[in-house]
Amino acid sequence: NLEFPNGQGIDFSAKTPDGTGTVTSSVLDDYEEGTFTPTIIGTTTTGAATYTSRIGRYRKIGDIVQIAIRVGWTAHTGTGDMQITGLPFVGTSANSALINNFALYASRVNFGNSATGPIGYVAGGTNYVQFRGFINDTNRSNTPVNSDAAGSLLGINGTYQVDM
C-alpha cells in the first residue's frame, strides 16, 4: 500500500493541462469506494417498504461521487414526492444551482403525475435523490414525482459533486 499523510496525495502538476479551462488543483488526495443502503421514502409521509432488491455502491474521487443504485420494493406506505435516501455524501452547497441528472432504468414503476421522462438528481446540500418529470400540459412544466406503492426495479447511475 502506498499511503500519504493527511492533505497530501499524488501530484500531477508536472503534466501540462489538456483543456482550455483554469487548473485549480493537480493533486489527487481523496479516493474511496464502498456501499450504502438506499431507502425509498415519501416527502409527506416517509412510510416503509418491503424490499425485493436494495443495493447501493459508490466511488468518490476528489469532489465527485459516482453512484449506482438498484432497488425494487412492494407495499410502500409513503406518500408525497418520491425520494431515495441514504446516499453516502451530501451534495455541494457551494453550487446549489448545479443539478446532476442521473440515468434511470425503471421496470413497473408508476411515476404518477409525471407523464414523460422523469429524471433523478441530487440538489446542493442534500444527500438524497429527488425525481422530477414533465406533465403533459401546455406549459410542459416539471413537477415532483409521486411515491409509488410498488416498483419491480429502479436502477440509477450518475455522479454528483460534494464539498471537499
PDB file of C-alpha atoms in Angstrom:
ATOM      1  CA  ASN A   1       0.000   0.000   0.000  1.00  0.00           C
ATOM      2  CA  LEU A   2       1.090   3.499  -0.799  1.00  0.00           C
ATOM      3  CA  GLU A   3      -0.065   5.894   1.928  1.00  0.00           C
ATOM      4  CA  PHE A   4       0.084   9.688   2.173  1.00  0.00           C
ATOM      5  CA  PRO A   5      -0.180  11.947   5.226  1.00  0.00           C
ATOM      6  CA  ASN A   6      -3.394  13.989   5.513  1.00  0.00           C
ATOM      7  CA  GLY A   7      -3.566  16.801   2.948  1.00  0.00           C
ATOM      8  CA  GLN A   8      -1.086  15.184   0.569  1.00  0.00           C
ATOM      9  CA  GLY A   9      -1.574  12.958  -2.450  1.00  0.00           C
ATOM     10  CA  ILE A  10      -0.437  12.192  -5.981  1.00  0.00           C
ATOM     11  CA  ASP A  11       0.754  15.411  -7.638  1.00  0.00           C
ATOM     12  CA  PHE A  12       0.119  15.697 -11.390  1.00  0.00           C
ATOM     13  CA  SER A  13       1.366  19.293 -11.700  1.00  0.00           C
ATOM     14  CA  ALA A  14       4.314  18.294 -13.928  1.00  0.00           C
ATOM     15  CA  LYS A  15       1.809  17.355 -16.656  1.00  0.00           C
ATOM     16  CA  THR A  16       0.732  20.152 -18.993  1.00  0.00           C
ATOM     17  CA  PRO A  17      -3.042  20.720 -18.766  1.00  0.00           C
ATOM     18  CA  ASP A  18      -5.003  19.271 -21.699  1.00  0.00           C
ATOM     19  CA  GLY A  19      -8.026  21.549 -21.605  1.00  0.00           C
ATOM     20  CA  THR A  20      -8.620  25.244 -22.031  1.00  0.00           C
ATOM     21  CA  GLY A  21     -10.024  25.740 -18.516  1.00  0.00           C
ATOM     22  CA  THR A  22      -8.148  27.050 -15.497  1.00  0.00           C
ATOM     23  CA  VAL A  23      -6.462  24.362 -13.363  1.00  0.00           C
ATOM     24  CA  THR A  24      -7.405  24.764  -9.691  1.00  0.00           C
ATOM     25  CA  SER A  25      -5.707  21.600  -8.410  1.00  0.00           C
ATOM     26  CA  SER A  26      -3.493  18.849  -9.771  1.00  0.00           C
ATOM     27  CA  VAL A  27      -3.214  16.777  -6.580  1.00  0.00           C
ATOM     28  CA  LEU A  28      -5.324  13.639  -6.169  1.00  0.00           C
ATOM     29  CA  ASP A  29      -5.735  13.416  -2.418  1.00  0.00           C
ATOM     30  CA  ASP A  30      -9.061  11.633  -1.929  1.00  0.00           C
ATOM     31  CA  TYR A  31     -10.314   8.282  -3.203  1.00  0.00           C
ATOM     32  CA  GLU A  32     -12.701   5.768  -1.689  1.00  0.00           C
ATOM     33  CA  GLU A  33     -15.318   3.268  -2.717  1.00  0.00           C
ATOM     34  CA  GLY A  34     -17.977   1.410  -0.801  1.00  0.00           C
ATOM     35  CA  THR A  35     -21.625   0.546  -0.360  1.00  0.00           C
ATOM     36  CA  PHE A  36     -24.694   2.222   1.107  1.00  0.00           C
ATOM     37  CA  THR A  37     -28.300   1.247   1.709  1.00  0.00           C
ATOM     38  CA  PRO A  38     -30.805   3.120  -0.489  1.00  0.00           C
ATOM     39  CA  THR A  39     -34.212   3.716   1.099  1.00  0.00           C
ATOM     40  CA  ILE A  40     -37.355   4.869  -0.732  1.00  0.00           C
ATOM     41  CA  ILE A  41     -39.384   7.472   1.143  1.00  0.00           C
ATOM     42  CA  GLY A  42     -42.271   9.835   0.576  1.00  0.00           C
ATOM     43  CA  THR A  43     -41.855  13.517   1.460  1.00  0.00           C
ATOM     44  CA  THR A  44     -45.297  13.884   3.109  1.00  0.00           C
ATOM     45  CA  THR A  45     -45.251  10.555   4.948  1.00  0.00           C
ATOM     46  CA  THR A  46     -41.919   8.699   4.966  1.00  0.00           C
ATOM     47  CA  GLY A  47     -43.558   5.274   5.046  1.00  0.00           C
ATOM     48  CA  ALA A  48     -41.922   1.855   4.912  1.00  0.00           C
ATOM     49  CA  ALA A  49     -41.480  -0.797   2.243  1.00  0.00           C
ATOM     50  CA  THR A  50     -40.671  -4.429   1.760  1.00  0.00           C
ATOM     51  CA  TYR A  51     -37.628  -4.538  -0.495  1.00  0.00           C
ATOM     52  CA  THR A  52     -37.043  -7.188  -3.137  1.00  0.00           C
ATOM     53  CA  SER A  53     -33.712  -5.618  -4.157  1.00  0.00           C
ATOM     54  CA  ARG A  54     -31.692  -2.938  -2.360  1.00  0.00           C
ATOM     55  CA  ILE A  55     -28.137  -2.258  -3.497  1.00  0.00           C
ATOM     56  CA  GLY A  56     -26.127   0.965  -3.409  1.00  0.00           C
ATOM     57  CA  ARG A  57     -22.496   1.362  -4.465  1.00  0.00           C
ATOM     58  CA  TYR A  58     -20.328   4.448  -4.695  1.00  0.00           C
ATOM     59  CA  ARG A  59     -16.906   5.650  -5.785  1.00  0.00           C
ATOM     60  CA  LYS A  60     -15.583   9.026  -4.628  1.00  0.00           C
ATOM     61  CA  ILE A  61     -12.661  10.632  -6.450  1.00  0.00           C
ATOM     62  CA  GLY A  62     -11.864  14.086  -5.120  1.00  0.00           C
ATOM     63  CA  ASP A  63     -15.120  16.032  -5.000  1.00  0.00           C
ATOM     64  CA  ILE A  64     -17.039  13.785  -7.448  1.00  0.00           C
ATOM     65  CA  VAL A  65     -19.187  10.876  -6.256  1.00  0.00           C
ATOM     66  CA  GLN A  66     -20.377   8.231  -8.695  1.00  0.00           C
ATOM     67  CA  ILE A  67     -23.352   6.179  -7.507  1.00  0.00           C
ATOM     68  CA  ALA A  68     -25.112   3.062  -8.746  1.00  0.00           C
ATOM     69  CA  ILE A  69     -28.443   2.089  -7.180  1.00  0.00           C
ATOM     70  CA  ARG A  70     -30.696  -0.894  -7.754  1.00  0.00           C
ATOM     71  CA  VAL A  71     -33.907  -1.010  -5.749  1.00  0.00           C
ATOM     72  CA  GLY A  72     -37.163  -2.938  -6.004  1.00  0.00           C
ATOM     73  CA  TRP A  73     -39.997  -2.708  -3.478  1.00  0.00           C
ATOM     74  CA  THR A  74     -43.540  -3.757  -2.638  1.00  0.00           C
ATOM     75  CA  ALA A  75     -46.235  -2.415  -0.318  1.00  0.00           C
ATOM     76  CA  HIS A  76     -44.631   1.008   0.230  1.00  0.00           C
ATOM     77  CA  THR A  77     -46.718   3.172   2.570  1.00  0.00           C
ATOM     78  CA  GLY A  78     -45.066   6.556   1.926  1.00  0.00           C
ATOM     79  CA  THR A  79     -46.970   9.464   0.418  1.00  0.00           C
ATOM     80  CA  GLY A  80     -45.927  12.658  -1.321  1.00  0.00           C
ATOM     81  CA  ASP A  81     -42.957  13.073  -3.618  1.00  0.00           C
ATOM     82  CA  MET A  82     -40.630  10.068  -4.006  1.00  0.00           C
ATOM     83  CA  GLN A  83     -37.008  10.262  -2.862  1.00  0.00           C
ATOM     84  CA  ILE A  84     -34.197   7.760  -2.355  1.00  0.00           C
ATOM     85  CA  THR A  85     -32.253   8.488   0.813  1.00  0.00           C
ATOM     86  CA  GLY A  86     -29.080   7.020   2.252  1.00  0.00           C
ATOM     87  CA  LEU A  87     -26.524   8.476  -0.164  1.00  0.00           C
ATOM     88  CA  PRO A  88     -23.020   8.392   1.331  1.00  0.00           C
ATOM     89  CA  PHE A  89     -22.281  12.142   0.931  1.00  0.00           C
ATOM     90  CA  VAL A  90     -24.130  15.467   0.888  1.00  0.00           C
ATOM     91  CA  GLY A  91     -24.142  17.326  -2.448  1.00  0.00           C
ATOM     92  CA  THR A  92     -22.067  20.501  -2.560  1.00  0.00           C
ATOM     93  CA  SER A  93     -23.698  23.593  -1.137  1.00  0.00           C
ATOM     94  CA  ALA A  94     -21.313  25.918  -2.987  1.00  0.00           C
ATOM     95  CA  ASN A  95     -23.132  25.369  -6.283  1.00  0.00           C
ATOM     96  CA  SER A  96     -26.678  24.706  -5.132  1.00  0.00           C
ATOM     97  CA  ALA A  97     -27.898  25.522  -8.633  1.00  0.00           C
ATOM     98  CA  LEU A  98     -25.716  22.735 -10.019  1.00  0.00           C
ATOM     99  CA  ILE A  99     -28.100  19.850 -10.694  1.00  0.00           C
ATOM    100  CA  ASN A 100     -26.695  16.489 -11.664  1.00  0.00           C
ATOM    101  CA  ASN A 101     -29.034  14.330 -13.744  1.00  0.00           C
ATOM    102  CA  PHE A 102     -28.886  10.575 -13.468  1.00  0.00           C
ATOM    103  CA  ALA A 103     -29.643   7.833 -15.946  1.00  0.00           C
ATOM    104  CA  LEU A 104     -32.745   5.910 -14.824  1.00  0.00           C
ATOM    105  CA  TYR A 105     -33.985   2.458 -15.679  1.00  0.00           C
ATOM    106  CA  ALA A 106     -37.478   1.662 -14.452  1.00  0.00           C
ATOM    107  CA  SER A 107     -39.490  -1.540 -14.709  1.00  0.00           C
ATOM    108  CA  ARG A 108     -43.078  -1.438 -13.484  1.00  0.00           C
ATOM    109  CA  VAL A 109     -42.611   1.816 -11.587  1.00  0.00           C
ATOM    110  CA  ASN A 110     -45.591   4.172 -11.731  1.00  0.00           C
ATOM    111  CA  PHE A 111     -44.264   7.714 -11.782  1.00  0.00           C
ATOM    112  CA  GLY A 112     -47.783   9.008 -11.185  1.00  0.00           C
ATOM    113  CA  ASN A 113     -48.209  12.633 -12.118  1.00  0.00           C
ATOM    114  CA  SER A 114     -45.215  12.788 -14.464  1.00  0.00           C
ATOM    115  CA  ALA A 115     -46.352  11.714 -17.880  1.00  0.00           C
ATOM    116  CA  THR A 116     -42.972  11.829 -19.560  1.00  0.00           C
ATOM    117  CA  GLY A 117     -39.316  11.083 -18.816  1.00  0.00           C
ATOM    118  CA  PRO A 118     -38.654  11.541 -15.118  1.00  0.00           C
ATOM    119  CA  ILE A 119     -35.121  12.461 -14.085  1.00  0.00           C
ATOM    120  CA  GLY A 120     -33.291  11.955 -10.811  1.00  0.00           C
ATOM    121  CA  TYR A 121     -30.823  14.383  -9.250  1.00  0.00           C
ATOM    122  CA  VAL A 122     -29.070  15.386  -6.025  1.00  0.00           C
ATOM    123  CA  ALA A 123     -29.591  19.067  -5.206  1.00  0.00           C
ATOM    124  CA  GLY A 124     -26.983  21.089  -3.336  1.00  0.00           C
ATOM    125  CA  GLY A 125     -26.929  20.493   0.426  1.00  0.00           C
ATOM    126  CA  THR A 126     -28.893  17.215   0.241  1.00  0.00           C
ATOM    127  CA  ASN A 127     -27.987  13.522   0.416  1.00  0.00           C
ATOM    128  CA  TYR A 128     -30.932  12.018  -1.419  1.00  0.00           C
ATOM    129  CA  VAL A 129     -32.091  11.520  -4.993  1.00  0.00           C
ATOM    130  CA  GLN A 130     -35.096  13.633  -5.951  1.00  0.00           C
ATOM    131  CA  PHE A 131     -37.234  12.930  -9.005  1.00  0.00           C
ATOM    132  CA  ARG A 132     -38.856  15.363 -11.426  1.00  0.00           C
ATOM    133  CA  GLY A 133     -40.967  14.735 -14.507  1.00  0.00           C
ATOM    134  CA  PHE A 134     -42.913  16.674 -17.112  1.00  0.00           C
ATOM    135  CA  ILE A 135     -46.694  16.810 -17.143  1.00  0.00           C
ATOM    136  CA  ASN A 136     -48.494  16.801 -20.479  1.00  0.00           C
ATOM    137  CA  ASP A 137     -49.843  20.324 -20.248  1.00  0.00           C
ATOM    138  CA  THR A 138     -49.436  23.372 -22.426  1.00  0.00           C
ATOM    139  CA  ASN A 139     -46.533  24.679 -20.313  1.00  0.00           C
ATOM    140  CA  ARG A 140     -44.608  21.374 -20.143  1.00  0.00           C
ATOM    141  CA  SER A 141     -43.760  22.284 -16.534  1.00  0.00           C
ATOM    142  CA  ASN A 142     -41.629  19.977 -14.436  1.00  0.00           C
ATOM    143  CA  THR A 143     -43.060  18.627 -11.216  1.00  0.00           C
ATOM    144  CA  PRO A 144     -42.032  16.297  -8.389  1.00  0.00           C
ATOM    145  CA  VAL A 145     -42.759  12.608  -8.932  1.00  0.00           C
ATOM    146  CA  ASN A 146     -45.298  10.909  -6.659  1.00  0.00           C
ATOM    147  CA  SER A 147     -44.371   7.945  -4.471  1.00  0.00           C
ATOM    148  CA  ASP A 148     -45.281   4.533  -5.848  1.00  0.00           C
ATOM    149  CA  ALA A 149     -46.552   1.686  -3.680  1.00  0.00           C
ATOM    150  CA  ALA A 150     -44.553  -0.907  -5.640  1.00  0.00           C
ATOM    151  CA  GLY A 151     -41.718  -0.896  -8.124  1.00  0.00           C
ATOM    152  CA  SER A 152     -40.325  -4.008  -9.772  1.00  0.00           C
ATOM    153  CA  LEU A 153     -36.929  -2.398 -10.439  1.00  0.00           C
ATOM    154  CA  LEU A 154     -35.474   1.091 -10.382  1.00  0.00           C
ATOM    155  CA  GLY A 155     -31.865   1.452 -11.476  1.00  0.00           C
ATOM    156  CA  ILE A 156     -29.949   4.718 -11.137  1.00  0.00           C
ATOM    157  CA  ASN A 157     -26.444   5.624 -12.303  1.00  0.00           C
ATOM    158  CA  GLY A 158     -24.899   9.049 -12.065  1.00  0.00           C
ATOM    159  CA  THR A 159     -22.462  11.460 -10.444  1.00  0.00           C
ATOM    160  CA  TYR A 160     -22.768  14.438  -8.169  1.00  0.00           C
ATOM    161  CA  GLN A 161     -20.368  16.969  -6.677  1.00  0.00           C
ATOM    162  CA  VAL A 162     -19.587  17.255  -2.944  1.00  0.00           C
ATOM    163  CA  ASP A 163     -17.720  19.743  -0.765  1.00  0.00           C
ATOM    164  CA  MET A 164     -14.069  18.872  -0.060  1.00  0.00           C
TER     165      MET A 164
END
